[in-house]
Amino acid sequence: MSLRSYLVTLKKQLESNSIKTPLRFVTGNQSADLDSVISAITFAYFNYKRDESLLIPLINISRNDFKLRRDIVTLLNSYSITEDSLYFIEDFKRITASDAPIELTLVDHCNVQGDIFTEYISEGKLEVVGIIDHHQDESVFLNANPRIIHSNGSCSSLVFNYWYDQFSNKDIFYEKNNEVVPLLLGSLLIDTSNMTQKVEGGDVIAFSEYQNILQKNENLLKGLNEYACQSTDNIEKLLKGYYKQIKKAKKDMKGFSFYDILKKDYKQFKFISKSDVSTTVGFSSIGKSFYWLFSNYSKEEISETFNKIMKDLNLDLLVMTPSYTRQENDQYAREFGYTFNSKNSRKEILLQLAELAKDELKLNSDTYKLENFDNYLANLANNQEFKVYNQNNLAASRKQIVPVVKNILENN
Ligand SMILES: [Mn+2]
């Protein structure tokens, strides 16, 4: 059975209201990146292969934001999986309107993300029953089963390894149209830059199994070649081409507004201080430098976008974490920036944010090609504070930056 057939079966059952309760979902994190989406879909697929029960893979963003993830859209399309066979936050609200009990499995995060889940849990409507994740363990939902949380390059590898162990007969992994393997492989290659960075034990195990499976499946190999617009028998070349093609789509921001750029890879958290003050913070990961952004979007657009996104998402603070490669020397670089309204009641602490994060993130004001940036900042609209820094701690991606900001806002 192909992944598409699974999703078609699921959709029919949902539409005819014949799905059994409790309603069961599996969802990835709010960035809804390739890892989160593939982990959720393949988890649901393998679960069906085990006992034919229907699990709804849910993408933790609105349907409208899905098109910003061109790597995911294009890759899924190549296996005939289109947006109409997928489920998003607004679908979750619709499907669960009946008050039936809900069971949720989390992949690629280990605590619920998003108001609706928090609300349902506090109302006793939703139970977290499983977790597979590669972020820091938040020590909640301790009775979840499975509860697999440890560091690894890609969460998708942990999902695959879990399911691989669940089947004593491995035949299902060798079925002709088992396209979950190229999808899982795509996620692994993106998370580990084609197995050159952040590779850990779980990735190595999964990668070796993917290769075994692919080498016995002409059909899948042909698909990978077609996707990469090439024709090679050399597996190394094949994977490199496949990786490059996915990466190209991920980097493609043609036609994006500045708002789209901020929403493309976005997570939001609420941090509560010891004196019970709540700060809502958005984190946008961006694949371009601030210099590139300021060269491609007008001051007016940037300023209006900050206003709009802070209002739309009810933010106290928006943190931007650009990471990119400098063309002139091929060096990988990171930046750290943030904006907030100067009328915010947390102004005092927000003004000190970079100072307090400086040691851990190794921040300095030596920002790439932005020597005259002060003027630029001064001319943004009234009440908008906007700060940018160079970040010398290259190992700190959003996964590490969120706990740093959380710590500052909770303890001050
Ligand atoms: Mn991940």
CSV table of C-alpha atoms and ligand atoms in Angstrom, one decimal, residues 29 33 35-36 108 134-135 155 191 399, ligand 1:
chain,number,residue,atom,x,y,z
A,29,ASN,CA,6.3,20.6,15.9
A,33,ASP,CA,9.6,21.5,8.7
A,35,ASP,CA,11.4,16.4,9.6
A,36,SER,CA,8.2,17.1,11.5
A,108,ASP,CA,9.8,16.0,16.7
A,134,HIS,CA,15.3,14.6,19.4
A,135,HIS,CA,14.9,17.8,21.4
A,155,CYS,CA,13.8,12.8,14.4
A,191,ASP,CA,18.8,17.4,8.8
A,399,LYS,CA,17.0,24.3,19.3
B,1,MN,MN,13.6,17.8,14.0
